[in-house]
Amino acid sequence: MEKLLKIIEKYSFNKELIKDATPDSRIIADLSINSTRIVDIILDIEEEFNIEVEDSALAKMVTIRDVINIIEKK
Amino acid sequence: MRKRVVVTGLGVVASNATGIDNFLQAIRCGQSGIKFLPKLNELKFACQVGGIPDISKPEHLEFFSKYHFEDASDNVKYSTLAAAEAWKDAGFDLPDPIDSDTDYDTGVIIGGGVGNIDVFTDKIIPRIESGNVRRLRSNIAEFTMFSAASANISFLLALGNQVSANSSACSTGAESIILGVERIRHGLAKRMLVGSSEIASPYVWGCFDSMRVLCRGFNESPQEASRPMSATAAGFVPAAGSGVLLLEDYETAIERNAKIYAEVIGTALNSGGQRKDGSMQAPGTEGVRRCLAQSLQDAKIEPQEIDYICGHLSSTMADPIEIKNWAAVLGRNGHDFPYINSLKSITGHSLGASGTIETIAAILQMHHKFLFPSVNCNDVHPQISEIIDSKKITHSLIENIELNVVAKASFGFGDINSSLILKKI
C-alpha cells in the first residue's frame, strides 16, 4: 500500500489527503484526483510491479483496496 | 458607451529574463538573451543562434510540480508562469487548485504562432511510431490543444469568462490584447488575461532557416546577430517566451484601488489581403497604413501626441519599410519623428509571443520613464536615416523621460497587421 500511495500522491492536488488515506479511501472521490489520471496510475503500477493490468480492470478500481487486490492477483 | 480598459498586471518570460523585475533590469541595460545554440550547429542550421528563456530555477520547478504542468508544452509552462505573475502583480492571490469559487467576470485568451508542437515531436510521435500508443498518458491530450495555455490558466486561476486561444503569426500577441480589450469594452468581462507564447523548436525554426530569413552571419558573435534598423541587418534571430497582461475595466480597477500601468486607448486589426505589394510573407503598404491610422483614430489622438513607438522591427529588410509607413501615417519625419527602439535587438524574435512581450516593454518604459537601448544599429540603414533623424533611435539608455502616449504595432505572415495605442493615466 505504501508503494501504491506513493504513485497516487503524484496525481493529487492535496498531498495531506494521501497521508490520511486508508484502504477504503476512494481514489478519485476522496483523494482529490482528476478521474482521467486512473490511466496514469495503472501505467505506473505496471512499471512499478512489473505486471500488466487489463483495460477491463479500470472500472473496478474505485478504492485503494480494489487496486491492491488487482495487484495481488497478478 | 464603450468601457475604458486599463492594464493592471504584467507577467513575462523572455529570453533575456524571467519575471518583470528581472526583465525591467535586463532591458534597461540592453542585456541580450541571444546565445549560440550547439544543437542548431549539430543540425546544420545556417543560423545557430537563438533566444531561449530560463525556466529551470527551483521556484519554477516547484510551480510546475504544484499544478502538474511538468509534462506540458513549454508554451504552457511559459504562459502559466507569466499569467500567475500578472495575476499577483495586479494584487490577486492564486486560488486553491480545488477549493475555490469560479470567477465568471474574468477570462483568458493566450495565443501562439505554431502551438504546442514540442508535445508532438518529443512525446506523441516517438511513442506512437514505436507502437506504444497505450503509454501516451492521460494528460497528453490536454497539452496538445491549441487552447492548452488558456485552459491551464483557467484551471490555475478558476477563470469562468471566455477561455480561448488566438493565432495570427507574428501579429498574435498584439491581437490577443485587442481581443481582450474588445471584450471588456463591450461589457462582456471585467477582466481579461491576454497574451501569447511561443516555444523554441528546431522544427519551427528550421522552416525559417530554409527560407533564408534567419540571421546567418553572426554564429560567432550571437549578441550582435539581431540588428534591427542596421544597414547590416541580415535576418531575424529566432526566440521563445511569453508575455501576459491583465486588462481590466477602468471602473473596476478604480473601485478596488488597483495599480494602473496604462490605458489602452486605441486598437486596430486588419490584413492587406496579400494584394499589391503585400504577400503571405510581406506586409503590404496600404493595409499597414490603414491599420496604423485606424488605431490613432480609435484612440482619438493626433499623430503629434505619440511620444514613442515600440517597433516590430525584426532585423530584416522590412525594417526601413516599417519606419517609412509610420512616418507617412504620422506625417512626422526627421527630428520630429517619435523615439523608436526594437526589443528584438536583445530578445530575438519570439514570433507569436513578441507582440505581448514588446507591449509589456513599452508599458514598463512608460511607467518607469526610460527608453531601453536598441543595440547593434550604430550603422543605421541608409533608407532609415533618409526618413528620420538617427538620434530618434535610442542607441543608449535614456532616463527621466515622460512618455504619455506610446504606439505598438505587430505584423505577421498572412499580411496581418495589429496596432495598439497606450496612454499613461
Coordinates of C-alpha atoms in Angstrom, one line a residue:
Chain A
M1 CA 0.0 0.0 0.0
E2 CA 2.9 2.3 0.7
K3 CA 4.3 1.9 -2.8
L4 CA 0.8 2.4 -4.2
L5 CA 0.2 5.6 -2.3
K6 CA 3.5 7.0 -3.5
I7 CA 2.2 6.5 -7.1
I8 CA -1.2 8.0 -6.3
E9 CA 0.3 11.0 -4.5
K10 CA 1.8 12.4 -7.7
Y11 CA -1.6 12.9 -9.2
S12 CA -3.3 14.5 -6.2
F13 CA -3.7 18.3 -5.6
N14 CA -3.9 17.7 -1.9
K15 CA -1.0 15.7 -0.5
E16 CA -2.5 15.8 3.0
L17 CA -5.3 13.6 1.9
I18 CA -2.8 10.9 0.8
K19 CA -1.2 10.9 4.3
D20 CA -4.6 10.1 5.9
A21 CA -5.7 7.6 3.2
T22 CA -7.0 4.1 4.2
P23 CA -7.7 1.0 2.2
D24 CA -11.3 2.2 1.9
S25 CA -10.4 5.6 0.5
R26 CA -11.9 6.1 -2.9
I27 CA -9.1 7.2 -5.3
I28 CA -11.0 9.8 -7.3
A29 CA -13.7 10.9 -4.9
D30 CA -11.7 11.1 -1.7
L31 CA -8.1 11.9 -2.7
S32 CA -8.6 15.0 -5.0
I33 CA -7.5 13.2 -8.2
N34 CA -8.8 14.0 -11.7
S35 CA -10.7 10.9 -12.9
T36 CA -8.7 10.5 -16.1
R37 CA -5.5 10.1 -14.1
I38 CA -6.5 6.5 -13.2
V39 CA -5.0 5.6 -16.6
D40 CA -1.6 7.0 -15.5
I41 CA -1.9 5.3 -12.1
I42 CA -2.3 2.0 -14.0
L43 CA 0.7 2.7 -16.2
D44 CA 2.8 3.5 -13.1
I45 CA 1.6 0.3 -11.3
E46 CA 2.6 -1.8 -14.4
E47 CA 6.1 -0.3 -14.3
E48 CA 6.5 -0.5 -10.5
F49 CA 5.2 -4.0 -10.0
N50 CA 6.2 -5.4 -13.5
I51 CA 2.7 -6.6 -14.3
E52 CA 0.1 -5.9 -17.0
V53 CA -3.3 -4.6 -16.0
E54 CA -6.2 -5.3 -18.4
D55 CA -8.3 -2.3 -19.5
S56 CA -11.3 -4.1 -18.1
A57 CA -9.9 -3.7 -14.6
L58 CA -10.2 0.1 -14.9
A59 CA -13.9 0.1 -14.0
K60 CA -13.3 -2.0 -10.9
M61 CA -10.6 0.4 -9.4
V62 CA -12.6 2.5 -7.0
T63 CA -10.8 2.2 -3.6
I64 CA -7.2 1.7 -2.6
R65 CA -8.2 -1.8 -1.6
D66 CA -9.6 -2.6 -5.1
V67 CA -6.2 -1.7 -6.6
I68 CA -4.3 -3.7 -4.0
N69 CA -6.5 -6.8 -4.8
I70 CA -5.8 -6.4 -8.5
I71 CA -2.0 -6.2 -8.0
E72 CA -2.1 -9.2 -5.6
K73 CA -3.9 -11.4 -8.0
K74 CA -1.2 -10.9 -10.6
Chain B
M1 CA -20.8 53.9 -24.5
R2 CA -17.8 51.6 -24.5
K3 CA -15.9 50.8 -21.3
R4 CA -12.4 52.1 -20.7
V5 CA -9.7 49.4 -20.5
V6 CA -6.6 49.6 -18.4
V7 CA -3.6 47.4 -17.7
T8 CA -3.3 46.4 -14.1
G9 CA -0.9 43.4 -14.1
L10 CA 2.1 42.2 -16.1
G11 CA 4.0 38.9 -16.3
V12 CA 6.8 37.9 -18.6
V13 CA 9.1 35.0 -19.6
A14 CA 11.6 36.3 -22.1
S15 CA 15.0 35.0 -23.5
N16 CA 16.8 37.7 -21.5
A17 CA 14.9 37.5 -18.3
T18 CA 12.1 35.7 -16.5
G19 CA 9.8 37.8 -14.3
I20 CA 9.0 41.5 -14.5
D21 CA 11.7 42.8 -12.1
N22 CA 14.5 40.9 -13.9
F23 CA 13.1 41.9 -17.3
L24 CA 13.0 45.6 -16.3
Q25 CA 16.6 45.4 -15.2
A26 CA 17.6 43.5 -18.3
I27 CA 16.0 45.9 -20.8
R28 CA 17.4 48.9 -19.0
C29 CA 20.9 47.5 -19.5
G30 CA 20.3 46.3 -23.0
Q31 CA 21.1 42.8 -21.8
S32 CA 20.8 40.2 -24.6
G33 CA 19.3 36.8 -24.2
I34 CA 20.7 35.6 -27.5
K35 CA 23.2 32.7 -27.4
F36 CA 25.0 30.3 -29.6
L37 CA 22.9 27.0 -29.7
P38 CA 25.1 23.9 -30.2
K39 CA 22.0 21.9 -31.2
L40 CA 21.4 24.1 -34.2
N41 CA 25.1 23.6 -35.2
E42 CA 24.7 19.8 -35.0
L43 CA 21.6 20.0 -37.1
K44 CA 23.5 22.1 -39.8
F45 CA 21.4 25.2 -39.5
A46 CA 22.7 28.2 -41.2
C47 CA 21.5 30.3 -38.2
Q48 CA 22.9 28.8 -35.0
V49 CA 21.9 31.5 -32.5
G50 CA 18.6 32.0 -30.7
G51 CA 16.9 33.2 -27.5
I52 CA 15.5 30.6 -25.1
P53 CA 14.1 31.6 -21.7
D54 CA 15.4 30.1 -18.5
I55 CA 12.6 28.4 -16.6
S56 CA 14.8 26.0 -14.6
K57 CA 15.1 27.8 -11.3
P58 CA 13.8 25.9 -8.2
E59 CA 10.8 28.2 -7.9
H60 CA 9.8 27.5 -11.5
L61 CA 10.0 23.7 -11.0
E62 CA 8.1 23.9 -7.7
F63 CA 5.3 25.8 -9.5
F64 CA 5.1 23.3 -12.4
S65 CA 5.0 20.4 -9.9
K66 CA 2.4 22.0 -7.7
Y67 CA 0.0 22.5 -10.6
H68 CA 1.0 19.3 -12.5
F69 CA 2.5 21.2 -15.5
E70 CA 5.7 19.1 -15.7
D71 CA 4.7 17.2 -18.8
A72 CA 3.2 20.3 -20.6
S73 CA 4.5 22.1 -23.7
D74 CA 6.9 24.9 -22.9
N75 CA 4.0 27.1 -24.2
V76 CA 2.0 26.1 -21.1
K77 CA 5.0 26.5 -18.8
Y78 CA 6.0 29.9 -20.1
S79 CA 2.4 31.3 -20.1
T80 CA 1.3 29.8 -16.8
L81 CA 4.3 31.4 -15.1
A82 CA 3.6 34.7 -16.8
A83 CA -0.1 34.6 -16.0
A84 CA 0.5 33.8 -12.4
E85 CA 2.9 36.7 -12.2
A86 CA 0.5 39.1 -13.9
W87 CA -2.4 38.0 -11.6
K88 CA -0.3 38.5 -8.4
D89 CA 1.1 41.8 -9.8
A90 CA -2.5 43.0 -10.1
G91 CA -3.0 42.3 -6.4
F92 CA -4.8 39.0 -6.5
D93 CA -3.9 35.7 -4.8
L94 CA -3.6 32.4 -6.6
P95 CA -6.7 30.4 -5.6
D96 CA -6.6 26.9 -4.2
P97 CA -6.5 24.4 -7.1
I98 CA -9.6 22.6 -5.8
D99 CA -11.4 24.5 -3.1
S100 CA -12.2 27.9 -4.6
D101 CA -15.0 29.6 -6.5
T102 CA -15.1 30.3 -10.2
D103 CA -14.5 33.9 -11.3
Y104 CA -17.1 34.4 -14.1
D105 CA -16.0 38.0 -14.6
T106 CA -12.5 37.1 -15.8
G107 CA -11.5 35.4 -19.0
V108 CA -8.2 34.4 -20.7
I109 CA -7.0 34.5 -24.3
I110 CA -3.5 33.2 -24.9
G111 CA -2.4 32.9 -28.5
G112 CA 0.5 31.4 -30.3
G113 CA 2.1 31.2 -33.7
V114 CA 2.6 27.4 -34.1
G115 CA 1.2 25.9 -30.8
N116 CA 2.4 23.0 -28.7
I117 CA 4.3 21.1 -31.3
D118 CA 7.0 20.1 -28.8
V119 CA 4.4 17.7 -27.2
F120 CA 4.0 16.1 -30.7
T121 CA 7.7 16.0 -31.6
D122 CA 9.1 14.9 -28.2
K123 CA 6.3 12.7 -26.9
I124 CA 3.5 11.7 -29.2
I125 CA 5.3 10.9 -32.4
P126 CA 8.1 8.8 -30.8
R127 CA 5.7 6.8 -28.6
I128 CA 3.1 6.1 -31.4
E129 CA 5.8 5.3 -34.0
S130 CA 7.2 2.7 -31.6
G131 CA 3.9 1.0 -31.1
N132 CA 3.3 2.5 -27.6
V133 CA 0.1 4.4 -28.0
R134 CA -1.1 2.7 -24.8
R135 CA 1.6 4.5 -22.9
L136 CA 0.9 8.1 -24.0
R137 CA -0.7 9.0 -20.6
S138 CA -3.9 10.8 -19.9
N139 CA -2.6 14.4 -19.8
I140 CA -1.2 14.3 -23.3
A141 CA -4.5 15.4 -24.9
E142 CA -4.9 18.4 -22.7
F143 CA -1.4 19.6 -23.6
T144 CA -1.9 19.2 -27.4
M145 CA -4.8 21.5 -27.6
F146 CA -4.1 24.9 -29.2
S147 CA -6.0 26.3 -26.2
A148 CA -3.8 24.4 -23.7
A149 CA -2.3 27.5 -22.3
S150 CA -5.6 29.2 -21.8
A151 CA -7.3 26.1 -20.4
N152 CA -4.5 25.5 -17.9
I153 CA -4.5 29.2 -16.8
S154 CA -8.3 28.9 -16.4
F155 CA -7.6 26.0 -14.1
L156 CA -4.8 27.8 -12.3
L157 CA -7.0 30.8 -11.5
A158 CA -10.5 29.4 -11.7
L159 CA -11.5 31.7 -14.6
G160 CA -15.0 31.4 -15.9
N161 CA -15.4 34.0 -18.7
Q162 CA -14.1 33.5 -22.3
V163 CA -11.3 30.9 -22.3
S164 CA -9.8 30.6 -25.8
A165 CA -6.7 31.0 -28.0
N166 CA -5.9 33.2 -31.0
S167 CA -3.4 32.9 -33.8
S168 CA -2.2 35.3 -36.4
A169 CA 1.5 34.5 -36.8
C170 CA 3.7 37.3 -35.5
S171 CA 0.7 39.6 -35.1
T172 CA -0.7 37.1 -32.5
G173 CA 0.4 38.9 -29.3
A174 CA -0.9 42.3 -30.1
E175 CA -4.1 40.6 -31.5
S176 CA -4.7 38.8 -28.2
I177 CA -4.6 42.2 -26.4
I178 CA -7.0 43.7 -28.8
L179 CA -9.4 40.7 -28.4
G180 CA -9.4 41.2 -24.7
V181 CA -9.8 45.0 -25.0
E182 CA -12.9 44.5 -27.2
R183 CA -14.5 42.1 -24.7
I184 CA -14.1 44.5 -21.8
R185 CA -15.2 47.5 -23.9
H186 CA -18.4 45.7 -24.7
G187 CA -19.0 45.0 -21.0
L188 CA -18.8 41.2 -21.5
A189 CA -16.0 40.8 -19.0
K190 CA -14.5 42.8 -16.2
R191 CA -11.0 41.4 -16.6
M192 CA -9.2 39.5 -19.3
L193 CA -5.8 37.9 -19.0
V194 CA -4.3 38.2 -22.5
G195 CA -1.1 37.2 -24.0
S196 CA 0.8 34.8 -26.2
S197 CA 3.5 32.2 -26.1
E198 CA 6.0 30.5 -28.4
I199 CA 8.2 27.5 -27.9
A200 CA 11.8 27.1 -29.1
S201 CA 11.9 24.3 -31.6
P202 CA 14.3 23.3 -34.4
Y203 CA 11.2 22.0 -36.3
V204 CA 9.7 25.5 -36.3
W205 CA 13.0 27.5 -36.7
G206 CA 14.2 25.2 -39.5
C207 CA 11.3 26.3 -41.7
F208 CA 12.5 29.9 -41.4
D209 CA 16.2 28.8 -41.8
S210 CA 15.3 27.1 -45.1
M211 CA 13.6 30.3 -46.3
R212 CA 16.9 32.2 -45.6
V213 CA 15.1 34.7 -43.4
L214 CA 17.1 33.9 -40.3
C215 CA 20.4 35.7 -39.5
R216 CA 23.3 33.6 -40.7
G217 CA 26.5 35.7 -40.4
F218 CA 26.8 36.0 -36.6
N219 CA 27.1 32.5 -35.2
E220 CA 30.5 33.5 -33.6
S221 CA 29.0 36.7 -32.1
P222 CA 25.4 35.8 -31.1
Q223 CA 24.7 39.1 -29.2
E224 CA 25.4 41.0 -32.4
A225 CA 23.1 38.9 -34.6
S226 CA 19.9 40.7 -34.1
R227 CA 20.4 44.2 -35.7
P228 CA 17.1 45.9 -36.2
M229 CA 17.4 49.2 -38.2
S230 CA 21.0 48.4 -39.1
A231 CA 22.5 48.6 -42.6
T232 CA 23.9 45.1 -41.8
A233 CA 20.7 43.6 -40.6
A234 CA 20.5 40.2 -42.3
G235 CA 17.6 38.3 -41.0
F236 CA 15.8 37.7 -37.7
V237 CA 17.1 35.7 -34.7
P238 CA 14.5 33.1 -33.5
A239 CA 13.4 33.2 -29.9
A240 CA 10.9 31.8 -27.5
G241 CA 8.9 33.2 -24.5
S242 CA 5.6 34.5 -23.3
G243 CA 4.0 37.8 -22.1
V244 CA 0.7 38.1 -20.3
L245 CA -1.2 41.2 -19.3
L246 CA -4.1 41.6 -17.1
L247 CA -6.6 44.0 -18.7
E248 CA -9.3 45.4 -16.6
D249 CA -12.4 47.6 -16.8
Y250 CA -11.3 51.0 -15.7
E251 CA -14.1 51.5 -13.1
T252 CA -13.5 48.0 -11.6
A253 CA -9.8 48.8 -11.3
I254 CA -10.5 52.2 -9.6
E255 CA -13.1 50.6 -7.3
R256 CA -10.5 48.1 -6.0
N257 CA -7.8 50.8 -5.9
A258 CA -5.6 48.8 -8.3
K259 CA -2.2 49.9 -9.6
I260 CA -2.8 51.1 -13.2
Y261 CA 0.1 50.9 -15.6
A262 CA -1.7 52.4 -18.6
E263 CA -4.9 52.7 -20.6
V264 CA -5.4 51.0 -23.9
I265 CA -7.0 53.9 -25.8
G266 CA -6.8 52.7 -29.4
T267 CA -6.7 49.4 -31.3
A268 CA -6.9 48.2 -34.9
L269 CA -6.6 44.9 -36.7
N270 CA -6.6 44.2 -40.4
S271 CA -5.0 42.4 -43.3
G272 CA -3.7 43.7 -46.6
G273 CA -5.3 40.7 -48.3
Q274 CA -2.0 39.8 -49.9
R275 CA -2.5 42.1 -52.9
K276 CA -0.3 44.8 -54.5
D277 CA 3.0 44.9 -52.6
G278 CA 1.6 42.7 -49.8
S279 CA 2.1 38.9 -49.8
M280 CA 1.9 35.9 -47.5
Q281 CA 5.3 37.0 -46.1
A282 CA 5.4 40.8 -46.6
P283 CA 3.0 43.3 -45.1
G284 CA 1.5 45.5 -47.8
T285 CA 1.8 49.3 -47.5
E286 CA -1.9 50.0 -47.9
G287 CA -3.0 47.6 -45.2
V288 CA -0.3 48.6 -42.8
R289 CA -1.1 52.3 -43.1
R290 CA -4.8 51.8 -42.8
C291 CA -4.2 49.8 -39.6
L292 CA -1.9 52.3 -38.0
A293 CA -4.2 55.2 -38.9
Q294 CA -7.3 53.3 -37.6
S295 CA -5.6 52.8 -34.2
L296 CA -4.9 56.6 -34.0
Q297 CA -8.5 57.3 -35.0
D298 CA -9.8 54.8 -32.4
A299 CA -7.7 56.5 -29.8
K300 CA -8.9 59.9 -30.8
I301 CA -5.4 61.4 -30.7
E302 CA -3.4 63.5 -33.0
P303 CA -0.2 62.0 -34.6
Q304 CA 1.8 64.6 -32.8
E305 CA 0.9 63.1 -29.4
I306 CA 2.8 59.9 -30.0
D307 CA 6.0 60.1 -27.9
Y308 CA 7.4 56.7 -28.6
I309 CA 7.0 53.7 -31.0
C310 CA 7.8 50.3 -29.7
G311 CA 8.8 48.8 -33.1
H312 CA 8.1 45.4 -34.6
L313 CA 11.5 45.8 -36.3
S314 CA 12.7 42.3 -36.6
S315 CA 16.2 42.9 -38.1
T316 CA 15.1 42.2 -41.7
M317 CA 14.8 44.2 -44.9
A318 CA 11.3 45.1 -43.7
D319 CA 12.7 47.5 -41.0
P320 CA 13.0 50.5 -43.3
I321 CA 9.5 49.9 -44.7
E322 CA 8.0 49.9 -41.2
I323 CA 9.7 53.3 -40.4
K324 CA 8.5 54.7 -43.7
N325 CA 4.9 53.6 -43.0
W326 CA 4.9 55.2 -39.5
A327 CA 6.4 58.4 -40.9
A328 CA 3.8 58.6 -43.6
V329 CA 0.9 57.9 -41.3
L330 CA 2.0 60.3 -38.6
G331 CA 3.2 62.9 -41.1
R332 CA 6.4 63.2 -39.0
N333 CA 10.0 62.9 -40.3
G334 CA 13.5 63.8 -39.2
H335 CA 13.8 65.1 -35.7
D336 CA 10.0 65.4 -35.4
F337 CA 9.7 61.6 -35.6
P338 CA 8.9 59.9 -32.2
Y339 CA 11.5 57.9 -30.3
I340 CA 11.8 54.3 -31.6
N341 CA 13.6 51.1 -30.5
S342 CA 13.4 47.4 -31.0
L343 CA 13.2 44.9 -28.2
K344 CA 14.1 42.2 -30.7
S345 CA 17.7 43.6 -30.7
I346 CA 18.1 41.9 -27.3
T347 CA 15.5 39.2 -27.1
G348 CA 15.4 38.0 -30.7
H349 CA 12.1 37.4 -32.4
S350 CA 9.7 35.2 -30.4
L351 CA 7.2 35.1 -33.3
G352 CA 3.6 34.9 -31.8
A353 CA 4.9 35.9 -28.3
S354 CA 6.7 39.0 -29.5
G355 CA 3.7 41.4 -29.6
T356 CA 2.8 40.9 -25.9
I357 CA 6.4 40.9 -24.6
E358 CA 7.1 44.1 -26.5
T359 CA 3.8 45.7 -25.3
I360 CA 5.0 44.9 -21.7
A361 CA 8.4 46.5 -22.5
A362 CA 6.5 49.6 -23.8
I363 CA 4.4 49.8 -20.7
L364 CA 7.4 49.4 -18.4
Q365 CA 9.2 52.2 -20.2
M366 CA 6.2 54.5 -19.9
H367 CA 5.7 53.6 -16.2
H368 CA 9.4 53.9 -15.2
K369 CA 10.2 56.8 -17.5
F370 CA 13.0 55.4 -19.6
L371 CA 13.8 54.1 -23.1
F372 CA 15.9 51.0 -23.4
P373 CA 18.9 50.8 -25.7
S374 CA 18.2 49.4 -29.1
V375 CA 21.5 47.6 -29.7
N376 CA 23.5 46.8 -32.8
C377 CA 22.4 49.6 -35.0
N378 CA 25.2 52.1 -34.9
D379 CA 25.3 51.7 -38.7
V380 CA 21.7 52.9 -39.2
H381 CA 20.2 51.7 -42.5
P382 CA 20.5 54.5 -45.1
Q383 CA 16.9 54.1 -46.1
I384 CA 16.0 54.8 -42.4
S385 CA 18.3 57.8 -41.9
E386 CA 16.8 59.3 -45.1
I387 CA 13.5 59.4 -43.3
I388 CA 14.2 60.0 -39.6
D389 CA 17.0 61.6 -37.5
S390 CA 19.0 58.7 -36.2
K391 CA 19.0 60.3 -32.8
K392 CA 15.3 59.3 -32.5
I393 CA 16.6 55.7 -32.3
T394 CA 17.5 55.0 -28.7
H395 CA 21.1 53.8 -29.2
S396 CA 21.7 54.0 -25.5
L397 CA 19.6 54.1 -22.3
I398 CA 17.5 57.3 -22.0
E399 CA 16.4 58.1 -18.4
N400 CA 13.8 60.5 -16.9
I401 CA 11.7 60.8 -20.0
E402 CA 8.0 61.4 -19.9
L403 CA 6.2 59.1 -22.3
N404 CA 2.5 59.8 -22.2
V405 CA 1.3 58.1 -25.4
V406 CA 3.0 55.1 -27.0
A407 CA 2.3 53.0 -30.1
K408 CA 2.9 49.3 -30.6
A409 CA 2.3 47.6 -33.9
S410 CA 2.9 44.0 -35.0
F411 CA 2.9 42.5 -38.4
G412 CA 2.6 38.8 -39.3
F413 CA 2.6 36.3 -42.2
G414 CA -0.7 36.4 -43.9
D415 CA -0.2 40.2 -44.4
I416 CA -1.8 40.6 -41.0
N417 CA -1.4 43.8 -39.0
S418 CA -2.3 45.0 -35.5
S419 CA -1.8 48.3 -33.7
L420 CA -2.2 49.4 -30.2
I421 CA -2.1 52.9 -28.6
L422 CA -1.4 53.1 -24.9
K423 CA -1.7 56.1 -22.6
K424 CA -0.4 56.9 -19.2
I425 CA -3.2 57.9 -16.7

